[in-house]
PDB file of C-alpha atoms in Angstrom:
ATOM      1  CA  MET A 160    -142.489 173.001-165.120  1.00  0.00           C
ATOM      2  CA  ARG A 161    -141.905 169.130-164.695  1.00  0.00           C
ATOM      3  CA  LYS A 162    -138.668 170.295-167.402  1.00  0.00           C
ATOM      4  CA  LEU A 163    -137.083 172.385-165.240  1.00  0.00           C
ATOM      5  CA  ALA A 164    -136.753 169.871-161.979  1.00  0.00           C
ATOM      6  CA  PHE A 165    -134.674 167.445-164.402  1.00  0.00           C
ATOM      7  CA  PHE A 166    -132.318 170.667-164.151  1.00  0.00           C
ATOM      8  CA  ALA A 167    -132.015 171.244-161.066  1.00  0.00           C
ATOM      9  CA  PRO A 168    -129.892 167.992-159.880  1.00  0.00           C
ATOM     10  CA  LEU A 169    -127.483 168.426-163.277  1.00  0.00           C
ATOM     11  CA  ALA A 170    -127.189 172.589-161.596  1.00  0.00           C
ATOM     12  CA  ALA A 171    -126.290 170.672-158.359  1.00  0.00           C
ATOM     13  CA  VAL A 172    -123.395 168.616-159.882  1.00  0.00           C
ATOM     14  CA  LEU A 173    -121.811 171.110-162.388  1.00  0.00           C
ATOM     15  CA  ALA A 174    -121.918 173.829-159.122  1.00  0.00           C
ATOM     16  CA  PHE A 175    -120.088 171.345-157.039  1.00  0.00           C
ATOM     17  CA  GLY A 176    -118.018 170.227-159.837  1.00  0.00           C
ATOM     18  CA  ALA A 177    -116.806 173.908-160.814  1.00  0.00           C
ATOM     19  CA  ALA A 178    -116.607 174.957-157.020  1.00  0.00           C
ATOM     20  CA  PRO A 179    -112.634 175.418-156.191  1.00  0.00           C
ATOM     21  CA  ALA A 180    -110.828 172.738-154.548  1.00  0.00           C
ATOM     22  CA  MET A 181    -110.967 173.208-150.954  1.00  0.00           C
ATOM     23  CA  ALA A 182    -107.047 173.528-149.792  1.00  0.00           C
ATOM     24  CA  GLU A 183    -105.849 170.255-147.793  1.00  0.00           C
ATOM     25  CA  PRO A 184    -104.729 171.572-144.129  1.00  0.00           C
ATOM     26  CA  ALA A 185    -101.339 170.682-142.765  1.00  0.00           C
ATOM     27  CA  LEU A 186    -100.444 167.808-140.731  1.00  0.00           C
ATOM     28  CA  ILE A 187     -98.985 168.578-137.788  1.00  0.00           C
ATOM     29  CA  SER A 188     -97.156 166.432-135.216  1.00  0.00           C
ATOM     30  CA  VAL A 189     -95.641 167.351-131.733  1.00  0.00           C
ATOM     31  CA  SER A 190     -93.136 165.230-130.059  1.00  0.00           C
ATOM     32  CA  LEU A 191     -91.029 165.836-127.174  1.00  0.00           C
ATOM     33  CA  GLY A 192     -87.356 166.150-126.912  1.00  0.00           C
ATOM     34  CA  PRO A 193     -85.095 163.792-124.752  1.00  0.00           C
ATOM     35  CA  ASP A 194     -84.506 166.226-122.375  1.00  0.00           C
ATOM     36  CA  LEU A 195     -88.303 167.162-122.216  1.00  0.00           C
ATOM     37  CA  GLN A 196     -88.646 163.091-122.012  1.00  0.00           C
ATOM     38  CA  GLU A 197     -86.312 162.592-118.988  1.00  0.00           C
ATOM     39  CA  LYS A 198     -88.229 166.150-116.879  1.00  0.00           C
ATOM     40  CA  ALA A 199     -91.705 164.997-118.567  1.00  0.00           C
ATOM     41  CA  GLU A 200     -91.507 162.394-115.134  1.00  0.00           C
ATOM     42  CA  GLU A 201     -90.802 164.983-112.928  1.00  0.00           C
ATOM     43  CA  LEU A 202     -93.638 167.725-114.192  1.00  0.00           C
ATOM     44  CA  GLY A 203     -95.991 165.106-114.507  1.00  0.00           C
ATOM     45  CA  PRO A 204     -96.362 162.722-118.180  1.00  0.00           C
ATOM     46  CA  ARG A 205    -100.084 163.199-118.514  1.00  0.00           C
ATOM     47  CA  GLU A 206     -99.760 167.485-118.447  1.00  0.00           C
ATOM     48  CA  VAL A 207     -96.327 167.213-120.602  1.00  0.00           C
ATOM     49  CA  GLN A 208     -98.262 165.363-123.048  1.00  0.00           C
ATOM     50  CA  GLU A 209    -101.221 167.532-122.737  1.00  0.00           C
ATOM     51  CA  GLN A 210     -99.035 170.502-122.983  1.00  0.00           C
ATOM     52  CA  ALA A 211     -97.409 169.119-126.621  1.00  0.00           C
ATOM     53  CA  ASP A 212    -101.880 168.647-127.466  1.00  0.00           C
ATOM     54  CA  ARG A 213    -102.415 171.947-126.692  1.00  0.00           C
ATOM     55  CA  LEU A 214     -99.524 173.312-128.956  1.00  0.00           C
ATOM     56  CA  ALA A 215    -100.643 171.557-132.274  1.00  0.00           C
ATOM     57  CA  ASP A 216    -104.197 172.383-131.625  1.00  0.00           C
ATOM     58  CA  LEU A 217    -103.236 176.222-131.114  1.00  0.00           C
ATOM     59  CA  VAL A 218    -100.614 175.729-134.735  1.00  0.00           C
ATOM     60  CA  GLY A 219    -104.085 173.986-136.011  1.00  0.00           C
ATOM     61  CA  ARG A 220    -105.551 176.699-135.018  1.00  0.00           C
ATOM     62  CA  ALA A 221    -103.782 179.304-136.226  1.00  0.00           C
ATOM     63  CA  LEU A 222    -102.954 177.835-139.208  1.00  0.00           C
ATOM     64  CA  ALA A 223    -106.990 177.498-139.914  1.00  0.00           C
ATOM     65  CA  ARG A 224    -107.426 181.349-140.123  1.00  0.00           C
ATOM     66  CA  ASP A 225    -104.438 182.109-142.644  1.00  0.00           C
ATOM     67  CA  ARG A 226    -105.995 183.332-145.549  1.00  0.00           C
ATOM     68  CA  ASP A 227    -102.548 182.823-147.402  1.00  0.00           C
ATOM     69  CA  GLY A 228    -102.578 179.650-147.196  1.00  0.00           C
ATOM     70  CA  ASP A 229     -98.931 179.169-147.861  1.00  0.00           C
ATOM     71  CA  LEU A 230     -98.715 176.255-145.520  1.00  0.00           C
ATOM     72  CA  ASP A 231    -101.799 173.820-146.950  1.00  0.00           C
ATOM     73  CA  GLY A 232    -101.043 170.590-147.724  1.00  0.00           C
ATOM     74  CA  ALA A 233     -97.537 171.121-145.520  1.00  0.00           C
ATOM     75  CA  ARG A 234     -96.125 168.493-142.912  1.00  0.00           C
ATOM     76  CA  ILE A 235     -95.464 170.277-139.997  1.00  0.00           C
ATOM     77  CA  GLU A 236     -93.041 168.589-137.442  1.00  0.00           C
ATOM     78  CA  LEU A 237     -92.720 170.127-134.379  1.00  0.00           C
ATOM     79  CA  VAL A 238     -90.583 169.298-131.069  1.00  0.00           C
ATOM     80  CA  LEU A 239     -91.133 170.605-127.878  1.00  0.00           C
ATOM     81  CA  THR A 240     -87.308 170.702-126.114  1.00  0.00           C
ATOM     82  CA  ASP A 241     -88.347 172.541-122.781  1.00  0.00           C
ATOM     83  CA  LEU A 242     -91.495 173.049-120.803  1.00  0.00           C
ATOM     84  CA  ARG A 243     -91.631 175.248-117.326  1.00  0.00           C
ATOM     85  CA  PRO A 244     -94.133 175.532-115.384  1.00  0.00           C
ATOM     86  CA  ASN A 245     -95.286 179.030-113.817  1.00  0.00           C
ATOM     87  CA  ARG A 246     -96.984 177.109-110.926  1.00  0.00           C
ATOM     88  CA  PRO A 247     -96.206 173.674-109.228  1.00  0.00           C
ATOM     89  CA  THR A 248     -98.308 170.706-111.463  1.00  0.00           C
ATOM     90  CA  PHE A 249     -99.874 168.127-109.523  1.00  0.00           C
ATOM     91  CA  ARG A 250     -96.639 165.715-109.928  1.00  0.00           C
ATOM     92  CA  GLN A 251     -95.073 167.998-108.030  1.00  0.00           C
ATOM     93  CA  LEU A 252     -97.307 168.740-105.831  1.00  0.00           C
ATOM     94  CA  ALA A 253     -98.049 165.515-104.815  1.00  0.00           C
ATOM     95  CA  ASP A 254     -94.266 164.777-104.761  1.00  0.00           C
ATOM     96  CA  ARG A 255     -93.228 167.932-102.533  1.00  0.00           C
ATOM     97  CA  PRO A 256     -96.377 168.556-100.478  1.00  0.00           C
ATOM     98  CA  GLY A 257     -94.780 171.709 -98.764  1.00  0.00           C
ATOM     99  CA  LEU A 258     -94.991 173.535-101.982  1.00  0.00           C
ATOM    100  CA  ASP A 259     -98.025 175.687-102.633  1.00  0.00           C
ATOM    101  CA  GLY A 260    -100.153 175.709-105.133  1.00  0.00           C
ATOM    102  CA  TYR A 261    -101.408 178.889-105.317  1.00  0.00           C
ATOM    103  CA  HIS A 262     -98.726 181.213-103.968  1.00  0.00           C
ATOM    104  CA  SER A 263     -95.530 179.096-105.631  1.00  0.00           C
ATOM    105  CA  ARG A 264     -94.258 180.723-108.644  1.00  0.00           C
ATOM    106  CA  SER A 265     -91.691 180.715-111.342  1.00  0.00           C
ATOM    107  CA  ILE A 266     -90.266 181.394-114.599  1.00  0.00           C
ATOM    108  CA  GLY A 267     -92.747 179.572-117.277  1.00  0.00           C
ATOM    109  CA  GLY A 268     -91.884 179.156-121.013  1.00  0.00           C
ATOM    110  CA  ALA A 269     -91.805 176.836-123.806  1.00  0.00           C
ATOM    111  CA  ALA A 270     -88.608 176.109-126.522  1.00  0.00           C
ATOM    112  CA  ILE A 271     -90.069 174.571-129.518  1.00  0.00           C
ATOM    113  CA  GLU A 272     -87.747 173.228-132.747  1.00  0.00           C
ATOM    114  CA  GLY A 273     -88.574 170.982-136.003  1.00  0.00           C
ATOM    115  CA  GLN A 274     -89.568 171.733-139.479  1.00  0.00           C
ATOM    116  CA  ILE A 275     -92.044 172.086-142.204  1.00  0.00           C
ATOM    117  CA  THR A 276     -92.391 170.068-144.966  1.00  0.00           C
ATOM    118  CA  THR A 277     -93.914 171.996-147.893  1.00  0.00           C
ATOM    119  CA  ALA A 278     -96.782 170.628-150.463  1.00  0.00           C
ATOM    120  CA  ASP A 279     -94.033 171.337-152.998  1.00  0.00           C
ATOM    121  CA  GLY A 280     -91.632 169.493-150.930  1.00  0.00           C
ATOM    122  CA  ARG A 281     -89.320 172.003-149.214  1.00  0.00           C
ATOM    123  CA  THR A 282     -87.844 171.533-145.890  1.00  0.00           C
ATOM    124  CA  LEU A 283     -87.967 174.782-143.421  1.00  0.00           C
ATOM    125  CA  PRO A 284     -86.575 174.756-140.017  1.00  0.00           C
ATOM    126  CA  VAL A 285     -88.685 175.915-137.235  1.00  0.00           C
ATOM    127  CA  ARG A 286     -87.292 177.583-134.347  1.00  0.00           C
ATOM    128  CA  TYR A 287     -89.257 179.333-131.480  1.00  0.00           C
ATOM    129  CA  ASP A 288     -88.672 179.936-127.665  1.00  0.00           C
ATOM    130  CA  TRP A 289     -89.979 181.994-125.276  1.00  0.00           C
ATOM    131  CA  PHE A 290     -89.728 182.300-121.003  1.00  0.00           C
ATOM    132  CA  SER A 291     -90.804 184.810-118.554  1.00  0.00           C
ATOM    133  CA  SER A 292     -87.815 186.781-117.992  1.00  0.00           C
ATOM    134  CA  SER A 293     -88.797 187.856-114.206  1.00  0.00           C
ATOM    135  CA  LEU A 294     -91.210 186.906-112.432  1.00  0.00           C
ATOM    136  CA  ALA A 295     -92.913 190.351-112.338  1.00  0.00           C
ATOM    137  CA  ASP A 296     -93.678 189.345-116.516  1.00  0.00           C
ATOM    138  CA  VAL A 297     -95.964 185.969-115.100  1.00  0.00           C
ATOM    139  CA  VAL A 298     -98.988 187.591-115.109  1.00  0.00           C
ATOM    140  CA  GLY A 299    -101.054 184.675-116.041  1.00  0.00           C
ATOM    141  CA  ILE A 300    -102.205 182.447-112.935  1.00  0.00           C
ATOM    142  CA  ASP A 301    -102.440 179.201-114.504  1.00  0.00           C
ATOM    143  CA  THR A 302     -99.614 176.241-114.237  1.00  0.00           C
ATOM    144  CA  TRP A 303     -98.528 177.121-118.112  1.00  0.00           C
ATOM    145  CA  SER A 304     -99.652 180.409-119.153  1.00  0.00           C
ATOM    146  CA  ASP A 305     -96.024 181.145-120.358  1.00  0.00           C
ATOM    147  CA  ALA A 306     -95.903 177.957-122.109  1.00  0.00           C
ATOM    148  CA  ASP A 307     -99.226 178.707-123.414  1.00  0.00           C
ATOM    149  CA  ARG A 308     -98.052 182.311-124.737  1.00  0.00           C
ATOM    150  CA  ALA A 309     -94.921 180.416-126.639  1.00  0.00           C
ATOM    151  CA  TYR A 310     -97.422 178.552-128.331  1.00  0.00           C
ATOM    152  CA  ARG A 311     -99.846 181.556-129.335  1.00  0.00           C
ATOM    153  CA  ARG A 312     -96.680 183.321-130.627  1.00  0.00           C
ATOM    154  CA  LEU A 313     -95.256 180.719-132.388  1.00  0.00           C
ATOM    155  CA  ALA A 314     -98.470 179.697-134.066  1.00  0.00           C
ATOM    156  CA  ASN A 315     -99.169 183.461-134.999  1.00  0.00           C
ATOM    157  CA  ASN A 316     -95.231 183.071-136.475  1.00  0.00           C
ATOM    158  CA  LEU A 317     -96.635 180.525-138.877  1.00  0.00           C
ATOM    159  CA  ALA A 318     -99.086 181.704-139.817  1.00  0.00           C
ATOM    160  CA  ASP A 319     -97.902 185.058-140.606  1.00  0.00           C
ATOM    161  CA  GLY A 320     -94.566 182.851-142.716  1.00  0.00           C
ATOM    162  CA  ARG A 321     -91.981 183.322-139.643  1.00  0.00           C
ATOM    163  CA  TYR A 322     -90.647 179.894-138.923  1.00  0.00           C
ATOM    164  CA  ALA A 323     -87.437 180.359-137.209  1.00  0.00           C
ATOM    165  CA  SER A 324     -86.996 183.090-134.711  1.00  0.00           C
ATOM    166  CA  ARG A 325     -85.275 183.581-130.961  1.00  0.00           C
TER     167      ARG A 325
END
């Protein structure tokens, strides 16, 4: 029995050494375009930054679920170029007390551009935007429902290998 105890650590080392290397996840960064940086003061800088973080999070989650791993080890640089809320933001409510945070609705959405640098060095453009076409399309009750829908659609497109669509 003691002779077999010697082989257990050796077997563990060999098992880990023989296992395929884990794929390196894509590095995702989201920045704000110049027009949106100017608009951020009106919308609320904190909320706009939260939206940029949300976009990065949703893209990361979609790529983590991607079985093909086409973008493993890639660098994804996204630029949030336009952002429109469905309801007034906290900053807008503070700046204009007459706005109703519940009943005021608007056509929302987001526009995103950028590029992907794959692990093998190829550079691919990214372009996506989605905005509600009418108030009848606004189904969410959240301030950023349509923007979130745009992020999810872009994230799914990236995971499926569709990088540029308008």
